Every structure is written in structure tokens, then in C-alpha cells.
Tab-separated table of C-alpha atoms in Angstrom:
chain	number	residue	atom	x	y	z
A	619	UNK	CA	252.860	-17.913	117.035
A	620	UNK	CA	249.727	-19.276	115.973
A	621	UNK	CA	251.547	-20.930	112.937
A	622	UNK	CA	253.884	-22.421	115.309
A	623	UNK	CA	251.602	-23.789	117.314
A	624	UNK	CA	249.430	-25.490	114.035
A	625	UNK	CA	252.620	-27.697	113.386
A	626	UNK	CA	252.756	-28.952	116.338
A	627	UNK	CA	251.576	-32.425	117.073
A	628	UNK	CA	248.327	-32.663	119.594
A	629	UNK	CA	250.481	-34.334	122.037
A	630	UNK	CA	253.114	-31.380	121.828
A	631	UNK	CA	250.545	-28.864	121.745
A	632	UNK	CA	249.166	-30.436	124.977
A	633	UNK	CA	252.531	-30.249	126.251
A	634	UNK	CA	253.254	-26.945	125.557
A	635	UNK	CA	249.611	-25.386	127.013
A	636	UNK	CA	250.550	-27.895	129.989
A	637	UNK	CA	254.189	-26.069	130.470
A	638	UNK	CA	252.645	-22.663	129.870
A	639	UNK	CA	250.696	-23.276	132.926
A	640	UNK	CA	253.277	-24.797	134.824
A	641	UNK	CA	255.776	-21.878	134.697
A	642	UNK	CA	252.891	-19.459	135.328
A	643	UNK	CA	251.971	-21.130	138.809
A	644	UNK	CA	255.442	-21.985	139.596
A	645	UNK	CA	257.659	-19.996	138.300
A	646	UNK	CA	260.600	-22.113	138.072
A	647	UNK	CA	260.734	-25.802	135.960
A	648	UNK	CA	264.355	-27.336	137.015
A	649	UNK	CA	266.521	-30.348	135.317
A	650	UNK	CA	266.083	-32.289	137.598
A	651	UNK	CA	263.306	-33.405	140.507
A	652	UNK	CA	263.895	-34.783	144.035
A	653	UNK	CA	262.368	-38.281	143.710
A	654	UNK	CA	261.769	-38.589	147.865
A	655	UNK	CA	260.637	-42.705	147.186
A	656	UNK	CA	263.851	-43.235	146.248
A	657	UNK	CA	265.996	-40.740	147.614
A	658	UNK	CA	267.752	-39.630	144.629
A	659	UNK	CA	267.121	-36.715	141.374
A	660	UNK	CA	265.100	-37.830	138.461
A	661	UNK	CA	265.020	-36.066	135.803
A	662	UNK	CA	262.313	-34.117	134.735
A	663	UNK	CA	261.117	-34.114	131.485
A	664	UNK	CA	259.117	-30.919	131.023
A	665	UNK	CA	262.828	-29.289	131.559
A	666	UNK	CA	263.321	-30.799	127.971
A	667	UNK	CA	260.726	-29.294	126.418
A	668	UNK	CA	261.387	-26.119	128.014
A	669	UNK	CA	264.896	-26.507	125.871
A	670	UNK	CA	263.117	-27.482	122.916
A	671	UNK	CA	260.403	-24.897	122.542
A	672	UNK	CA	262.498	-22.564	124.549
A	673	UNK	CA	262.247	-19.760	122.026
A	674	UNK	CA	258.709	-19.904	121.329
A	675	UNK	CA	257.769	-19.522	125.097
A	676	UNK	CA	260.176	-16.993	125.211
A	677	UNK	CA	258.553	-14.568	122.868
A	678	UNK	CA	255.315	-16.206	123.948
A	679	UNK	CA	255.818	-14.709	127.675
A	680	UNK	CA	257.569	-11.510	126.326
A	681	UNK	CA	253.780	-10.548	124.459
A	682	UNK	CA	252.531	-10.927	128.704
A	683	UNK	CA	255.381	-8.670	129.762
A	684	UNK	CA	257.241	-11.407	131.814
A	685	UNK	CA	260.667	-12.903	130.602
A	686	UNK	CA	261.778	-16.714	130.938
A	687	UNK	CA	264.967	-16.768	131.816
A	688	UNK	CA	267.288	-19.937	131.569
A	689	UNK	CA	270.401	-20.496	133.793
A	690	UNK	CA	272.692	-22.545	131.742
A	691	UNK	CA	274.948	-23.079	134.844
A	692	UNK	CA	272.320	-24.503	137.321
A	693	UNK	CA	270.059	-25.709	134.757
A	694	UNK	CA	266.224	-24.229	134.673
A	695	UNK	CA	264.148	-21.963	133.786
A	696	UNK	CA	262.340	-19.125	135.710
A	697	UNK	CA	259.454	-17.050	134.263
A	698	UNK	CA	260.537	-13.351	135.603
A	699	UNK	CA	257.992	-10.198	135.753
A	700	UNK	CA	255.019	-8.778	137.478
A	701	UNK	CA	252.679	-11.230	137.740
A	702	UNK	CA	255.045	-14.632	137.527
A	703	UNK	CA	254.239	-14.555	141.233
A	704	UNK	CA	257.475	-14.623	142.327
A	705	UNK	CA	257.659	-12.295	145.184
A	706	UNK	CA	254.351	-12.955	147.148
A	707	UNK	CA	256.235	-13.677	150.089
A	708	UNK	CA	255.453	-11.898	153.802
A	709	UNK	CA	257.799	-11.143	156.548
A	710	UNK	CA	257.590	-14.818	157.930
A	711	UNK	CA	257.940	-16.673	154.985
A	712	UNK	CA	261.279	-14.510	154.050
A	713	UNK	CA	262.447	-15.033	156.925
A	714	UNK	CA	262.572	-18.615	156.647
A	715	UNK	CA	263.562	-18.933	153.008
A	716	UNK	CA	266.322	-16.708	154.864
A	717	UNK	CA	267.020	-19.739	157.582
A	718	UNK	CA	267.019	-21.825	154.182
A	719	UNK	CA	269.489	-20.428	152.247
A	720	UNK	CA	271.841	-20.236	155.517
A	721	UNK	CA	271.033	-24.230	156.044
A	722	UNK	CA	271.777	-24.585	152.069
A	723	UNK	CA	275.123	-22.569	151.757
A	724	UNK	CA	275.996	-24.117	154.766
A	725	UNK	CA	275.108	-27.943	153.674
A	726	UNK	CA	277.322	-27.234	150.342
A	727	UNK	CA	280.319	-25.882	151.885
A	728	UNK	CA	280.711	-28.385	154.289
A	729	UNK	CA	278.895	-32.069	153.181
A	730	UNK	CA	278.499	-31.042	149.520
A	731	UNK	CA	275.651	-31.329	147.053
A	732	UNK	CA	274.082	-34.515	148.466
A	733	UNK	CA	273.601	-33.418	151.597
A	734	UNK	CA	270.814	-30.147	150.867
A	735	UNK	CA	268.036	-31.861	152.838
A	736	UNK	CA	267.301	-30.336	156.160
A	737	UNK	CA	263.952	-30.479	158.319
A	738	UNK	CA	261.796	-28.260	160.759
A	739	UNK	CA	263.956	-29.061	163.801
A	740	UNK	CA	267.110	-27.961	161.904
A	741	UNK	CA	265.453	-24.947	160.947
A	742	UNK	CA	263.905	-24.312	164.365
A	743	UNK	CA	267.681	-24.299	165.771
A	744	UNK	CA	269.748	-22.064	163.184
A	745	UNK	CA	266.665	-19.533	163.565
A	746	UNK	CA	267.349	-19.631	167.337
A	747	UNK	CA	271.091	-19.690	166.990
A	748	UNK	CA	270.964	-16.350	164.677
A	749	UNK	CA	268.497	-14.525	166.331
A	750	UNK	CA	266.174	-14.776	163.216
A	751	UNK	CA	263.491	-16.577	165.043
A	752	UNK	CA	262.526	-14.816	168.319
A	753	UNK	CA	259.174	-16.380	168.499
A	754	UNK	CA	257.370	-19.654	167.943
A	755	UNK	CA	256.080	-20.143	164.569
A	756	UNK	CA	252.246	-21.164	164.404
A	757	UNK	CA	251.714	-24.153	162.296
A	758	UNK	CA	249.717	-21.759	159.794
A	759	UNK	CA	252.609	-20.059	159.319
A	760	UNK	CA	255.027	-22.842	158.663
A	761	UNK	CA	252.732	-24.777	156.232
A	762	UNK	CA	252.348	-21.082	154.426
A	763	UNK	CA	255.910	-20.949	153.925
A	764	UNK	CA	256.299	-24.242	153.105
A	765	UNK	CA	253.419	-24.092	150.395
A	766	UNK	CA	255.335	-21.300	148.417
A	767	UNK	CA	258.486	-22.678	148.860
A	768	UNK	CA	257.410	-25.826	147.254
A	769	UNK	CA	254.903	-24.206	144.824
A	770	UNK	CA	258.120	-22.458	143.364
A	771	UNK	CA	260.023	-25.427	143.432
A	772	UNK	CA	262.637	-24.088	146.476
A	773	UNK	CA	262.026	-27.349	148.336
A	774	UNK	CA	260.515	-30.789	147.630
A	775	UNK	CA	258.458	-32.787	150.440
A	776	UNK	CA	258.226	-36.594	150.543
A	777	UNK	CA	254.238	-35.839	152.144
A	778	UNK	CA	251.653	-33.233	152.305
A	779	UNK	CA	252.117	-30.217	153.877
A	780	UNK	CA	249.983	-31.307	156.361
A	781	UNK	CA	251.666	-34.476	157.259
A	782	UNK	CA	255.341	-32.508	157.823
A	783	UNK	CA	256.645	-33.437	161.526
A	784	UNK	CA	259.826	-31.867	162.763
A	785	UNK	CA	262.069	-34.901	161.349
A	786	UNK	CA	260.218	-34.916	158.150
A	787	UNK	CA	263.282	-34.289	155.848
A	788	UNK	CA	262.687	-31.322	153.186
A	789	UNK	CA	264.830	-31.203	149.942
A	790	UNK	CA	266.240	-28.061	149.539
A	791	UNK	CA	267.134	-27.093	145.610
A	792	UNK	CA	269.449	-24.545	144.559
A	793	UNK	CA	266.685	-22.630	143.707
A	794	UNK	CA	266.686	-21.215	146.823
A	795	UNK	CA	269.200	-18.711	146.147
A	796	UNK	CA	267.309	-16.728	143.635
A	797	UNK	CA	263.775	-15.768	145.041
A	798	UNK	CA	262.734	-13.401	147.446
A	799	UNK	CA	264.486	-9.271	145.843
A	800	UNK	CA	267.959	-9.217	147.499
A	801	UNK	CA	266.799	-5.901	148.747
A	802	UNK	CA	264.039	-7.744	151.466
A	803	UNK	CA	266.842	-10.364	152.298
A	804	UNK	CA	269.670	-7.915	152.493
A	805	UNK	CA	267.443	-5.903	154.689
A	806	UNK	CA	266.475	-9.185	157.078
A	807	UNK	CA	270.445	-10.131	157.090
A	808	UNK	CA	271.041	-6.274	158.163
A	809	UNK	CA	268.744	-6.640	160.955
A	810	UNK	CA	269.568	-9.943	162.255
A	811	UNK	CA	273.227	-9.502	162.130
A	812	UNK	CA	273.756	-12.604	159.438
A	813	UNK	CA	276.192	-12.867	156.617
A	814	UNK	CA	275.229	-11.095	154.011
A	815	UNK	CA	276.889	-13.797	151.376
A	816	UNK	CA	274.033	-15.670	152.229
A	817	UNK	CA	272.161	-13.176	149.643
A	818	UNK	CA	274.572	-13.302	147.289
A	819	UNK	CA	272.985	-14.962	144.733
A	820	UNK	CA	269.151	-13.787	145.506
């Protein structure tokens, strides 16, 4: 590794401590990037590098005991393993990645891929309508949620955290569908009564 590393250039070698770090807080580095000034995906570059170094950081996380996996049909990567920090989610903040892979499935089957952005009122209602929410949510809670979500790139915001309002739209990506163990959201759909094909993919 260390060899590999020496031909690198100091840019790439920046790069490549930079993505390291990335995939370790995040878990997840997608294609592409919801670009909420303009609306549309960008793409995102550290996805490239990903591809280009991709076996190097994959025997570079195998040495930690985590494995980056890449899904070649919905494009990224996600660093896998105790202690990527991808299950650190409570009961609330399943529940409403729950209400957000309903809102997503739904969104695809019926509007199709450009229309995955939903907001707090929208989420508010479908947790209502299935039975899922029973109680209202303090704002601790939400912004808790919402900070994972985005932290392992589930959602993009156009604001802080801070600043979301219940028309504030939130970008949801298709990375949705694979955190949270199917086991905790099998259970939740179990209890609530919900499809289970919205776990399908979890």
C-alpha cells in the first residue's frame, strides 16, 4: 500500500486521504449530487476517484475489517462493517427513514425519477395516514433524523438543518433503500401494518 501511495501525485494523495475520510463519516459517496441552487444532479467528482483507486481502498478498508462495496446498477459506493457507522439509527429516526422509503417508492412508481423530493409536511401526513406516526415529533428529533439521513447521503437539503420549515423541499436519493438492517424495518412494517416491499431493497 505504502508503495502505492508513493506514486501518487500530492494532489492525488490529498485526494485519496480526503475520500478515505469521506466514506468513513458517510458511508456512502454517490455519482451524482443534488445541486438544490439549481434544481438539478451534478456530478460528483470524488465518485470518480472512488472508480479509479477503487481497488486500493478496497483492500485499504478490508486491513480495518469494513468492505466498500460498489453498486454498478445505482452507481456508488458504500463502506460496509462495524464501525462504517451505518446503523446508528434509534427507533425515531427508523421510523422516518421508514416514512421515506414509502414517500420514495411511491414518488418512482407514480411521477418517476424526477420527482424524489418530498418535505416535512408530506412526511407528517403519510406517517399519519399509516399509523407510523402516533405522536408529534419534537424538533430535536426531526433535525436528528435529518442529520443522519443527510450525513449518509439518504437526502440532500437546500439549507441547514436548522433552517428546514415544513415546505422546505428535501431530496430524497435512492440511497434510501439500503440503510437501516431489513430486520429493524421489517420489524417496524410488521408492526405498523405497511407493505413490506417497501424493505425490499434495505
Amino acid at each position: 500500500m505504502n508503495e502505492y501511495i508513493k506514486e501518487l501525485s500530492a494532489r492525488e494523495e490529498e485526494e485519496l486521504r480526503k475520500t478515505i475520510r469521506e466514506l468513513l463519516r458517510q458511508s456512502c459517496i454517490l455519482e451524482t449530487k443534488y445541486d438544490a441552487a439549481k434544481g438539478t444532479l451534478k456530478d460528483n467528482p470524488r465518485y470518480g476517484f472512488c472508480m479509479r483507486h477503487r481497488e486500493f481502498l478496497t483492500d485499504y478498508f478490508q486491513v480495518m475489517g469494513l468492505e466498500l462495496v460498489y453498486d454498478p446498477q445505482d452507481h456508488f459506493f458504500r463502506l460496509t462493517g462495524q464501525g462504517a457507522g451505518s446503523e446508528r439509527f434509534g427507533e425515531t429516526s427508523t421510523l422516518l427513514v421508514l416514512l421515506m422509503k414509502l414517500i420514495y417508492r411511491d414518488k418512482i412508481l407514480g411521477k418517476g425519477l424526477k420527482a424524489t423530493v418530498t418535505n416535512l409536511e408530506e412526511i407528517r401526513r403519510y406517517g399519519s395516514e399509516t399509523g407510523i406516526l402516533t405522536r408529534k415529533l419534537t424538533e430535536r428529533e426531526v433535525a436528528e433524523a435529518l442529520s443522519l439521513m443527510k450525513t449518509h447521503q439518504m437526502i440532500e437539503l437546500p439549507c441547514a438543518i436548522a433552517d428546514v420549515e415544513d415546505g422546505t423541499p428535501i431530496y430524497l436519493y435512492h440511497t434510501i433503500n439500503v440503510f437501516c438492517s431489513g430486520a429493524a424495518i421489517g420489524q417496524l412494517c410488521r408492526k405498523y401494518g405497511v407493505k413490506e416491499e417497501a424493505d425490499e431493497n434495505a
